[in-house]
PDB file of C-alpha atoms in Angstrom:
ATOM      1  CA  UNK Y  29      -9.000 -13.361   3.197  1.00 68.00           C
ATOM      2  CA  UNK Y  30      -9.073 -10.109   5.363  1.00 79.00           C
ATOM      3  CA  UNK Y  31      -7.825  -6.686   4.132  1.00 83.00           C
ATOM      4  CA  UNK Y  32      -4.753  -8.172   2.750  1.00 88.00           C
ATOM      5  CA  UNK Y  33      -6.809 -10.025   0.140  1.00 87.00           C
ATOM      6  CA  UNK Y  34      -9.439  -7.298  -0.917  1.00 89.00           C
ATOM      7  CA  UNK Y  35      -7.193  -6.769  -4.373  1.00 91.00           C
ATOM      8  CA  UNK Y  36      -8.121 -10.428  -5.449  1.00 90.00           C
ATOM      9  CA  UNK Y  37     -11.854  -9.642  -5.342  1.00 89.00           C
ATOM     10  CA  UNK Y  38     -11.422  -6.157  -7.182  1.00 91.00           C
ATOM     11  CA  UNK Y  39      -8.939  -7.913  -9.867  1.00 92.00           C
ATOM     12  CA  UNK Y  40     -10.451 -11.223 -10.107  1.00 89.00           C
ATOM     13  CA  UNK Y  41     -12.085 -10.366 -13.741  1.00 84.00           C
ATOM     14  CA  UNK Y  42      -8.612  -9.627 -15.052  1.00 84.00           C
ATOM     15  CA  UNK Y  43      -7.863 -13.329 -14.239  1.00 83.00           C
ATOM     16  CA  UNK Y  44     -11.253 -14.506 -15.873  1.00 83.00           C
ATOM     17  CA  UNK Y  45     -12.706 -14.935 -12.521  1.00 83.00           C
ATOM     18  CA  UNK Y  46     -16.796 -14.226 -13.070  1.00 80.00           C
ATOM     19  CA  UNK Y  47     -18.052 -14.082  -9.709  1.00 83.00           C
ATOM     20  CA  UNK Y  48     -16.911 -13.103  -6.057  1.00 84.00           C
ATOM     21  CA  UNK Y  49     -18.975 -12.519  -2.696  1.00 81.00           C
ATOM     22  CA  UNK Y  50     -19.831  -9.345  -1.981  1.00 82.00           C
ATOM     23  CA  UNK Y  51     -22.060  -8.015   1.242  1.00 82.00           C
ATOM     24  CA  UNK Y  52     -24.980  -5.841   0.785  1.00 77.00           C
ATOM     25  CA  UNK Y  53     -24.388  -2.240   0.952  1.00 74.00           C
ATOM     26  CA  UNK Y  54     -23.562  -1.155   4.345  1.00 74.00           C
ATOM     27  CA  UNK Y  55     -23.325  -4.580   5.764  1.00 76.00           C
ATOM     28  CA  UNK Y  56     -19.562  -5.423   5.638  1.00 70.00           C
ATOM     29  CA  UNK Y  57     -19.058  -8.623   7.698  1.00 75.00           C
ATOM     30  CA  UNK Y  58     -15.396  -8.790   7.650  1.00 79.00           C
ATOM     31  CA  UNK Y  59     -12.598  -6.794   7.120  1.00 77.00           C
ATOM     32  CA  UNK Y  60     -11.146  -6.892   3.241  1.00 75.00           C
ATOM     33  CA  UNK Y  61     -15.084  -7.535   2.147  1.00 82.00           C
ATOM     34  CA  UNK Y  62     -16.010  -5.148  -0.600  1.00 86.00           C
ATOM     35  CA  UNK Y  63     -19.261  -4.420  -0.799  1.00 86.00           C
ATOM     36  CA  UNK Y  64     -21.365  -4.139  -4.225  1.00 86.00           C
ATOM     37  CA  UNK Y  65     -21.507  -0.289  -4.566  1.00 85.00           C
ATOM     38  CA  UNK Y  66     -17.719  -0.192  -3.969  1.00 86.00           C
ATOM     39  CA  UNK Y  67     -16.985  -2.800  -6.362  1.00 88.00           C
ATOM     40  CA  UNK Y  68     -19.393  -1.403  -9.395  1.00 86.00           C
ATOM     41  CA  UNK Y  69     -18.585   2.258  -8.383  1.00 85.00           C
ATOM     42  CA  UNK Y  70     -15.298   2.988  -6.942  1.00 86.00           C
ATOM     43  CA  UNK Y  71     -13.550   0.075  -8.499  1.00 88.00           C
ATOM     44  CA  UNK Y  72     -15.576  -0.652 -11.133  1.00 87.00           C
ATOM     45  CA  UNK Y  73     -14.534  -4.294 -11.195  1.00 88.00           C
ATOM     46  CA  UNK Y  74     -17.212  -5.292 -13.658  1.00 85.00           C
ATOM     47  CA  UNK Y  75     -15.346  -3.452 -16.109  1.00 85.00           C
ATOM     48  CA  UNK Y  76     -11.725  -4.350 -15.263  1.00 87.00           C
ATOM     49  CA  UNK Y  77      -9.997  -6.151 -18.466  1.00 84.00           C
ATOM     50  CA  UNK Y  78      -6.514  -6.968 -19.671  1.00 84.00           C
ATOM     51  CA  UNK Y  79      -6.687  -3.391 -20.865  1.00 84.00           C
ATOM     52  CA  UNK Y  80      -7.395  -1.707 -17.559  1.00 87.00           C
ATOM     53  CA  UNK Y  81      -4.392   0.251 -15.935  1.00 88.00           C
ATOM     54  CA  UNK Y  82      -3.713  -0.912 -12.580  1.00 91.00           C
ATOM     55  CA  UNK Y  83      -2.307   1.358  -9.570  1.00 92.00           C
ATOM     56  CA  UNK Y  84      -1.966   0.286  -6.166  1.00 92.00           C
ATOM     57  CA  UNK Y  85      -2.565   2.221  -3.096  1.00 90.00           C
ATOM     58  CA  UNK Y  86      -0.526   0.745  -0.284  1.00 92.00           C
ATOM     59  CA  UNK Y  87      -2.358   0.198   3.200  1.00 90.00           C
ATOM     60  CA  UNK Y  88      -0.923   2.132   6.154  1.00 87.00           C
ATOM     61  CA  UNK Y  89      -0.656  -1.573   7.784  1.00 85.00           C
ATOM     62  CA  UNK Y  90       1.686  -2.638   5.396  1.00 90.00           C
ATOM     63  CA  UNK Y  91       5.214  -3.639   6.614  1.00 91.00           C
ATOM     64  CA  UNK Y  92       6.749  -3.018   3.716  1.00 93.00           C
ATOM     65  CA  UNK Y  93       6.509   0.338   1.399  1.00 91.00           C
ATOM     66  CA  UNK Y  94       8.026   0.153  -2.315  1.00 92.00           C
ATOM     67  CA  UNK Y  95      10.580   2.524  -2.969  1.00 88.00           C
ATOM     68  CA  UNK Y  96       9.466   5.330  -5.352  1.00 85.00           C
ATOM     69  CA  UNK Y  97       5.612   5.356  -3.952  1.00 89.00           C
ATOM     70  CA  UNK Y  98       3.865   8.331  -4.354  1.00 86.00           C
ATOM     71  CA  UNK Y  99       2.044  10.053  -1.682  1.00 85.00           C
ATOM     72  CA  UNK Y 100      -1.664   9.935  -1.654  1.00 76.00           C
ATOM     73  CA  UNK Y 101      -1.716  13.765  -2.329  1.00 76.00           C
ATOM     74  CA  UNK Y 102       0.270  12.824  -5.667  1.00 79.00           C
ATOM     75  CA  UNK Y 103      -2.342  10.586  -7.044  1.00 78.00           C
ATOM     76  CA  UNK Y 104      -3.530  12.232 -10.418  1.00 71.00           C
ATOM     77  CA  UNK Y 105      -7.070  13.561 -10.291  1.00 67.00           C
ATOM     78  CA  UNK Y 106      -7.433  11.877 -13.434  1.00 61.00           C
ATOM     79  CA  UNK Y 107      -6.369   8.210 -12.736  1.00 63.00           C
ATOM     80  CA  UNK Y 108      -9.961   7.017 -13.382  1.00 51.00           C
ATOM     81  CA  UNK Y 109     -10.760   8.393 -16.765  1.00 49.00           C
ATOM     82  CA  UNK Y 110     -13.772   7.493 -18.626  1.00 55.00           C
ATOM     83  CA  UNK Y 111     -13.463   3.913 -20.114  1.00 53.00           C
ATOM     84  CA  UNK Y 112     -11.030   3.721 -23.184  1.00 53.00           C
ATOM     85  CA  UNK Y 113     -13.657   1.477 -24.943  1.00 61.00           C
ATOM     86  CA  UNK Y 114     -17.096  -0.175 -24.305  1.00 66.00           C
ATOM     87  CA  UNK Y 115     -16.968  -2.131 -21.247  1.00 66.00           C
ATOM     88  CA  UNK Y 116     -13.463  -1.639 -19.973  1.00 65.00           C
ATOM     89  CA  UNK Y 117     -12.203   0.433 -17.019  1.00 66.00           C
ATOM     90  CA  UNK Y 118      -9.530   2.856 -18.182  1.00 81.00           C
ATOM     91  CA  UNK Y 119      -7.581   2.672 -14.769  1.00 86.00           C
ATOM     92  CA  UNK Y 120      -8.142   1.760 -11.217  1.00 88.00           C
ATOM     93  CA  UNK Y 121      -6.554   2.221  -7.831  1.00 89.00           C
ATOM     94  CA  UNK Y 122      -6.521  -1.243  -5.916  1.00 91.00           C
ATOM     95  CA  UNK Y 123      -5.685  -1.124  -2.273  1.00 92.00           C
ATOM     96  CA  UNK Y 124      -2.768  -3.696  -1.347  1.00 93.00           C
ATOM     97  CA  UNK Y 125      -1.505  -4.551   2.048  1.00 93.00           C
ATOM     98  CA  UNK Y 126       2.395  -5.453   1.298  1.00 94.00           C
ATOM     99  CA  UNK Y 127       4.890  -7.489   3.646  1.00 94.00           C
ATOM    100  CA  UNK Y 128       8.151  -7.718   1.655  1.00 95.00           C
ATOM    101  CA  UNK Y 129       9.463  -6.892  -1.371  1.00 94.00           C
ATOM    102  CA  UNK Y 130       9.306 -10.200  -2.605  1.00 96.00           C
ATOM    103  CA  UNK Y 131       5.503 -10.116  -2.407  1.00 94.00           C
ATOM    104  CA  UNK Y 132       5.369  -6.502  -3.962  1.00 94.00           C
ATOM    105  CA  UNK Y 133       7.259  -7.792  -7.097  1.00 94.00           C
ATOM    106  CA  UNK Y 134       5.221 -10.709  -7.438  1.00 95.00           C
ATOM    107  CA  UNK Y 135       1.912  -8.872  -7.260  1.00 94.00           C
ATOM    108  CA  UNK Y 136       3.365  -5.914  -9.539  1.00 94.00           C
ATOM    109  CA  UNK Y 137       4.478  -8.786 -12.071  1.00 94.00           C
ATOM    110  CA  UNK Y 138       1.568 -10.763 -11.996  1.00 93.00           C
ATOM    111  CA  UNK Y 139      -1.136  -8.019 -12.130  1.00 92.00           C
ATOM    112  CA  UNK Y 140       0.872  -5.642 -13.967  1.00 92.00           C
ATOM    113  CA  UNK Y 141       0.306  -2.872 -11.259  1.00 94.00           C
ATOM    114  CA  UNK Y 142       2.154   0.497 -13.012  1.00 92.00           C
ATOM    115  CA  UNK Y 143       2.629   1.901  -9.753  1.00 91.00           C
ATOM    116  CA  UNK Y 144       2.206   2.409  -6.044  1.00 93.00           C
ATOM    117  CA  UNK Y 145       0.745   5.081  -3.945  1.00 92.00           C
ATOM    118  CA  UNK Y 146       1.154   5.182   0.059  1.00 90.00           C
ATOM    119  CA  UNK Y 147      -2.061   5.813   1.546  1.00 87.00           C
ATOM    120  CA  UNK Y 148      -2.196   8.299   4.593  1.00 83.00           C
ATOM    121  CA  UNK Y 149      -2.836   6.719   8.062  1.00 81.00           C
ATOM    122  CA  UNK Y 150      -6.359   6.478   9.312  1.00 75.00           C
ATOM    123  CA  UNK Y 151      -7.450   9.281  11.438  1.00 70.00           C
ATOM    124  CA  UNK Y 152      -9.256   8.099  14.751  1.00 64.00           C
ATOM    125  CA  UNK Y 153     -12.645   8.499  13.388  1.00 59.00           C
ATOM    126  CA  UNK Y 154     -11.976   6.335  10.455  1.00 54.00           C
ATOM    127  CA  UNK Y 155     -13.220   2.453  10.672  1.00 51.00           C
ATOM    128  CA  UNK Y 156     -10.266  -0.233  11.254  1.00 49.00           C
ATOM    129  CA  UNK Y 157     -12.009  -2.296   8.638  1.00 48.00           C
ATOM    130  CA  UNK Y 158     -11.153  -0.472   5.430  1.00 49.00           C
ATOM    131  CA  UNK Y 159      -9.490   2.401   4.286  1.00 49.00           C
ATOM    132  CA  UNK Y 160     -10.237   5.113   2.075  1.00 52.00           C
ATOM    133  CA  UNK Y 161      -8.535   5.449  -1.109  1.00 50.00           C
ATOM    134  CA  UNK Y 162      -8.932   9.355  -1.247  1.00 46.00           C
ATOM    135  CA  UNK Y 163      -9.084  11.207  -4.602  1.00 44.00           C
ATOM    136  CA  UNK Y 164     -11.576   9.781  -7.384  1.00 44.00           C
ATOM    137  CA  UNK Y 165     -13.824   7.936  -4.651  1.00 41.00           C
TER     138      UNK Y 165
END
């Protein structure tokens, strides 16, 4: 699945998928795997449902950047407010690797992504296996 497929692990609950494989904390085996702490903490994947607002963070490895994408500095600090209802995440910022306008449209429409932000390029000391979504970590 790789980095390109990480979003599908995070947003699986929105499609009715009840389980996904996650490695133990600190034991990322392959790029694109999201560990348990990130799934339940950063992404709150266990609370994503139809009411959750989804925003995309476009990975620097993408060959396509959607027009009107905001910069990472523009990500609102309140993008991840407290849940609106018990058990539901109000909003989530999910990483995407995009390769074409068609792919972007399909993912945006299927997962009802409300907007995209460009992730900053990785620094020399950051791991190649993942990228940090910035604010709200």
